[in-house]
Short mmCIF file of N, CA and C in Angstrom, two decimals:
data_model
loop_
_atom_site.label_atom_id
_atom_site.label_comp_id
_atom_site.label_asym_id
_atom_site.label_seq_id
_atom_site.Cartn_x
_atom_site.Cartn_y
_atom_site.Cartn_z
N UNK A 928 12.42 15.40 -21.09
CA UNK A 928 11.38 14.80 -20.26
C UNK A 928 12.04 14.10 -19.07
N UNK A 929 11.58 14.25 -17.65
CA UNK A 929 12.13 13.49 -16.43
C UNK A 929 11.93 12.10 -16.53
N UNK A 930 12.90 11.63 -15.86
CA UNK A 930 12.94 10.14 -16.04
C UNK A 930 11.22 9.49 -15.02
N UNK A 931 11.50 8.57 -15.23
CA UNK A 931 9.98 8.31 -14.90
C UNK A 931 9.83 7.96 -13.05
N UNK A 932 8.76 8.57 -12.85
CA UNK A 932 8.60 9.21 -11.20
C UNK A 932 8.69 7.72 -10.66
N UNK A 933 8.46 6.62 -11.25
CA UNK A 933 7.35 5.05 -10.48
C UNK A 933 8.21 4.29 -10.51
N UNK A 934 10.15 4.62 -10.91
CA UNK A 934 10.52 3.56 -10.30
C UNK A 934 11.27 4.01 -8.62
N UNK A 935 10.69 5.09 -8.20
CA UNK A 935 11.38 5.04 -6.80
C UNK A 935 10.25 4.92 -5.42
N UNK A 936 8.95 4.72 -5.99
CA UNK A 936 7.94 4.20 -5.08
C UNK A 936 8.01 2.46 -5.29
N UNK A 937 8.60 2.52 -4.15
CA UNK A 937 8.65 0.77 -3.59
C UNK A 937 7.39 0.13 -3.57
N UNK A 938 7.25 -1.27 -3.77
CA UNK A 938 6.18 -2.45 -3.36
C UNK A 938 6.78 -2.75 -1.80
N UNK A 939 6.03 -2.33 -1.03
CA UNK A 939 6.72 -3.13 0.54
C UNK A 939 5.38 -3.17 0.83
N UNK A 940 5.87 -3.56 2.42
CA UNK A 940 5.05 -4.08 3.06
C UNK A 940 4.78 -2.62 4.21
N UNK A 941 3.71 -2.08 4.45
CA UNK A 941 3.31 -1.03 5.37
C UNK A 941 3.75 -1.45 6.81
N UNK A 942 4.72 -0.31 7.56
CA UNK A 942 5.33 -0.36 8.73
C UNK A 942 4.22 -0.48 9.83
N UNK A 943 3.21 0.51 9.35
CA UNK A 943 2.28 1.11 11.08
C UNK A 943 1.10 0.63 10.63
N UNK A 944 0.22 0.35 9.19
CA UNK A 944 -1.41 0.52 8.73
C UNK A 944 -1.27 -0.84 8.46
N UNK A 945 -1.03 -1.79 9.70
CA UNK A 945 -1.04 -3.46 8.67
C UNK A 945 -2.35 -3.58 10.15
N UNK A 946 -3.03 -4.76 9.18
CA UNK A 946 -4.18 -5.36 10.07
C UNK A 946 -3.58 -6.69 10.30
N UNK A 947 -2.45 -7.27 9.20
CA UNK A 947 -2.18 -8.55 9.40
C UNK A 947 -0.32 -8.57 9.22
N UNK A 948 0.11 -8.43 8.08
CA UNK A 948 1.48 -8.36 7.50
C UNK A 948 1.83 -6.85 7.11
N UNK A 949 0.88 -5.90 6.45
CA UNK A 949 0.85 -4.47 6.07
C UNK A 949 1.39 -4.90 4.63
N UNK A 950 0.76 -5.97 3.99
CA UNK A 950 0.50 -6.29 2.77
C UNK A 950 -0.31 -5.50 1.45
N UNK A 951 -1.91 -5.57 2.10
CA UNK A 951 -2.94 -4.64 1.27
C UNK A 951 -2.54 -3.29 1.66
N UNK A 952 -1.76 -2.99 2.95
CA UNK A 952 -1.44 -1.20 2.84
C UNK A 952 -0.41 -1.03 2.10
N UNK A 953 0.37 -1.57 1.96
CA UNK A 953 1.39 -1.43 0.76
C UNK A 953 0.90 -1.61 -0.08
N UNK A 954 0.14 -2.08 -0.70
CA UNK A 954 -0.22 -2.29 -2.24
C UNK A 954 -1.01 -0.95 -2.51
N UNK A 955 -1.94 -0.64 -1.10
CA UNK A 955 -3.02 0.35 -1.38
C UNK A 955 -1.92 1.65 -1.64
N UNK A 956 -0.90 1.77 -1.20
CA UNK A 956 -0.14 3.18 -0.65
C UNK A 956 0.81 3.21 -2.17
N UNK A 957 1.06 1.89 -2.65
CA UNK A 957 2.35 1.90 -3.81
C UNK A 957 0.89 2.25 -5.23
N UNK A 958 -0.46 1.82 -5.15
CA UNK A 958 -0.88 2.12 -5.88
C UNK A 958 -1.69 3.56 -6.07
N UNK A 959 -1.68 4.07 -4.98
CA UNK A 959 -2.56 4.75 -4.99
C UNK A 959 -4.21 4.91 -4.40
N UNK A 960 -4.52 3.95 -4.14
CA UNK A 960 -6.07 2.86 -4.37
C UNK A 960 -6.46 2.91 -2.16
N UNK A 961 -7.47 3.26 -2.16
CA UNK A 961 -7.69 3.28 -0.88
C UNK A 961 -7.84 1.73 -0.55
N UNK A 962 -7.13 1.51 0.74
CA UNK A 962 -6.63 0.52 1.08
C UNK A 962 -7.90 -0.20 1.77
N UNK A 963 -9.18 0.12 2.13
CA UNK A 963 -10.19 -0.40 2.34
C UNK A 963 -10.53 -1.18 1.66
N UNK A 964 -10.09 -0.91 -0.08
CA UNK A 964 -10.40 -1.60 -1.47
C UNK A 964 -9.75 -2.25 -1.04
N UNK A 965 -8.15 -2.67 -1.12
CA UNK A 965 -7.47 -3.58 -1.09
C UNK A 965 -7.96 -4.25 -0.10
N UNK A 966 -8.12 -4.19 0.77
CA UNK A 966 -8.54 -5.13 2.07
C UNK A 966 -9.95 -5.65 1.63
N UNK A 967 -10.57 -5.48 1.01
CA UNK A 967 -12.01 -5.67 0.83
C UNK A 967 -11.89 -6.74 -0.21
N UNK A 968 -10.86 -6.27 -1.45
CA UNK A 968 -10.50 -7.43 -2.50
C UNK A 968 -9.99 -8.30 -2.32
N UNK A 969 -8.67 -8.50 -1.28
CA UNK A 969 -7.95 -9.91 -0.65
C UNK A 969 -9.17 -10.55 0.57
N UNK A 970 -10.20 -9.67 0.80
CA UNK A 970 -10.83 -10.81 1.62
C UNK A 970 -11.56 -11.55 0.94
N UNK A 971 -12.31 -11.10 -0.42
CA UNK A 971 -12.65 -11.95 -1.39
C UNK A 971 -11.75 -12.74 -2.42
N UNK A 972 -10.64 -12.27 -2.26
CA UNK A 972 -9.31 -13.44 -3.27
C UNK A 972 -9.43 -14.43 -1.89
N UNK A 973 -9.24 -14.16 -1.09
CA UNK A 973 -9.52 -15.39 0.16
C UNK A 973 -10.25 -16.37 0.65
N UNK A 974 -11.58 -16.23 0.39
CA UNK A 974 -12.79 -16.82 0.51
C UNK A 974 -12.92 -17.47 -1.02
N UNK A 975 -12.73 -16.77 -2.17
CA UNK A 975 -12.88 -17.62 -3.57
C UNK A 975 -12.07 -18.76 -3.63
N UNK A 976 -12.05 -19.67 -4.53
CA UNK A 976 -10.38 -21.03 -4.60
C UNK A 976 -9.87 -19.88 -5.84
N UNK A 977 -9.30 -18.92 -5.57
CA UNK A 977 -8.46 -18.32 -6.15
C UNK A 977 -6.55 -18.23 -5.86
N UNK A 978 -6.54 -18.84 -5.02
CA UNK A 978 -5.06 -18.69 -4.30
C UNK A 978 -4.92 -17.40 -3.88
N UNK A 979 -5.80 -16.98 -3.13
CA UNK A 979 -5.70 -15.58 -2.86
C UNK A 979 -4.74 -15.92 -1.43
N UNK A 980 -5.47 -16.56 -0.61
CA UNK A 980 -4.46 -16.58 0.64
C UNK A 980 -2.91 -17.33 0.29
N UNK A 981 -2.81 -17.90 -0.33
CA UNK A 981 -1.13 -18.34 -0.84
C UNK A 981 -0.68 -17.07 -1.39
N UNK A 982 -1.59 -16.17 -2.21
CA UNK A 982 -0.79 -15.27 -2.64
C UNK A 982 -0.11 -13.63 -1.46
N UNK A 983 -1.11 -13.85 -1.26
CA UNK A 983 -1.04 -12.99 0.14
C UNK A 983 0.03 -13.47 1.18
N UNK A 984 0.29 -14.70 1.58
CA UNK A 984 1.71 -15.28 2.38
C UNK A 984 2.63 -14.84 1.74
N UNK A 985 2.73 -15.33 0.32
CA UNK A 985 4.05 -15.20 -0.24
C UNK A 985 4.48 -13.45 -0.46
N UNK A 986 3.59 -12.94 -0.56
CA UNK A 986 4.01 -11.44 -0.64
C UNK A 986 4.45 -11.12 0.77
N UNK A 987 4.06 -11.67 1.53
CA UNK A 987 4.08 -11.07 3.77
C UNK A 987 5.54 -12.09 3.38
N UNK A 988 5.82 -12.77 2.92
CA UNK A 988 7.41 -13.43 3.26
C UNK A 988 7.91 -12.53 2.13
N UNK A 989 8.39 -12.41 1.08
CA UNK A 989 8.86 -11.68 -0.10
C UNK A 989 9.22 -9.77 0.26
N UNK A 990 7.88 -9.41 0.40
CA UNK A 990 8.29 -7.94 0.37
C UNK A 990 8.82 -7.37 1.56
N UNK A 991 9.73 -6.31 1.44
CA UNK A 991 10.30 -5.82 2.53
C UNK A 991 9.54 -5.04 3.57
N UNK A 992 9.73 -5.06 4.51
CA UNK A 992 8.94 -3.72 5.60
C UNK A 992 9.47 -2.53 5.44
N UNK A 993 8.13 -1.78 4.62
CA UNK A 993 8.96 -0.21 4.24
C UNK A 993 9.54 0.41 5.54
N UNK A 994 9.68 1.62 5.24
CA UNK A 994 10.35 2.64 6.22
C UNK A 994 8.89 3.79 6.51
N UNK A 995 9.17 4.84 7.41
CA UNK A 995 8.00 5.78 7.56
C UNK A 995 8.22 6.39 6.72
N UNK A 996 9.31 6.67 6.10
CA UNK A 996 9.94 8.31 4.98
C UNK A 996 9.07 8.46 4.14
N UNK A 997 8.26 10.14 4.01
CA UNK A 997 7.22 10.21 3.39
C UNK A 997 8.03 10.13 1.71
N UNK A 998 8.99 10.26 1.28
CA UNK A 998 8.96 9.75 -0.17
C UNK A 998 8.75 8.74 -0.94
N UNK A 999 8.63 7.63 0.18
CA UNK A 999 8.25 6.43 -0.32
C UNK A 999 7.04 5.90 -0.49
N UNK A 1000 6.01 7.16 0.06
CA UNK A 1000 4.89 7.81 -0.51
C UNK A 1000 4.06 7.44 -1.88
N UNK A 1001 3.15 7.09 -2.19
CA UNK A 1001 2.36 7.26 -3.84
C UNK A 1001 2.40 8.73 -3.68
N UNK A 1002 2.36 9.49 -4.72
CA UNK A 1002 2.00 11.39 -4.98
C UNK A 1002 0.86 11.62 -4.77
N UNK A 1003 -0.34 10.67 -4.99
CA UNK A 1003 -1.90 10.68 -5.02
C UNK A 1003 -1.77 11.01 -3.06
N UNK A 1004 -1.35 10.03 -2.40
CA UNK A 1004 -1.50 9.70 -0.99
C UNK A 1004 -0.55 11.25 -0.69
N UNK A 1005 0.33 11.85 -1.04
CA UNK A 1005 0.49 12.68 -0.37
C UNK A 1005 0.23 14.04 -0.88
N UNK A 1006 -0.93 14.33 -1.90
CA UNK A 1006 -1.44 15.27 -2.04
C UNK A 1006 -3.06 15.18 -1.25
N UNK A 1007 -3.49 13.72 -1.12
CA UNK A 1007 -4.39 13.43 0.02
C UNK A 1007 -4.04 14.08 1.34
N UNK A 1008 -2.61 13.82 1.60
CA UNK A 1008 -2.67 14.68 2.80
C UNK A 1008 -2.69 15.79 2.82
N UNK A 1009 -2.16 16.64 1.94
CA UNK A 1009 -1.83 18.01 1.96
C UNK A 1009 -3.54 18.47 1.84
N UNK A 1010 -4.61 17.84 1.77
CA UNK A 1010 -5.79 18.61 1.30
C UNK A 1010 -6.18 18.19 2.63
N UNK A 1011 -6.05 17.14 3.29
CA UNK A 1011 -6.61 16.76 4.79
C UNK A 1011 -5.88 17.58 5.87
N UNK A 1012 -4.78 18.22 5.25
CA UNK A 1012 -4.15 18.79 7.13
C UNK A 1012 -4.36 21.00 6.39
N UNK A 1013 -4.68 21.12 5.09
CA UNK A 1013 -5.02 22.73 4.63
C UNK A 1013 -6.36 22.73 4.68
N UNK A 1014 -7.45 21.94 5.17
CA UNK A 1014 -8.63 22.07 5.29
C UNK A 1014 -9.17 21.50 6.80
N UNK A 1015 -7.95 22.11 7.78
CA UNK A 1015 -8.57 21.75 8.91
C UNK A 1015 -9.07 22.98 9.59
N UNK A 1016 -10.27 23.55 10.13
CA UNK A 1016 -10.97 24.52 10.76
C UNK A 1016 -10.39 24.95 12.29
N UNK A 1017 -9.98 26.04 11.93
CA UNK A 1017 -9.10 26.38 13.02
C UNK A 1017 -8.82 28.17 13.03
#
């Protein structure tokens, strides 16, 4: 059996898809999870007294700024693409 695929997809921080730090796009991209969700859930960890915005700093200081290299990719996100650029009408 191959060693396991999930320890070479990084937790970073998204280079180009950040609205603020590229915090929730990293989380959305390392999980899989459309990043609208993530952005939609830290704006409500934000607004609740959840420590959502402390938690959200400390990850924008902590995690690294990924790279573009598509291997650092989730597999979900890049079989998303492969169905978005073989189903273009042309």
């Amino acid at each position: 059996m191959p060693s396991d695929t999930r320890t070479k997809y990084r937790l970073q921080r998204h280079p180009t898809r950040h609205m603020l730090g590229g915090v929730c796009a990293g989380i959305a991209e390392y999980t899989g999870a459309n990043c609208l969700f993530i952005r939609l859930l830290a704006l409500v960890l934000f607004i609740l007294p959840t420590g959502g915005l402390l938690l959200y700093v400390a990850l924008w200081l902590v995690l690294p700024v990924g790279t573009q290299e598509v291997p650092d990719l989730h597999p979900s996100i890049l079989s998303r693409l492969r169905q978005g650029f073989g189903s273009g009408s042309g």
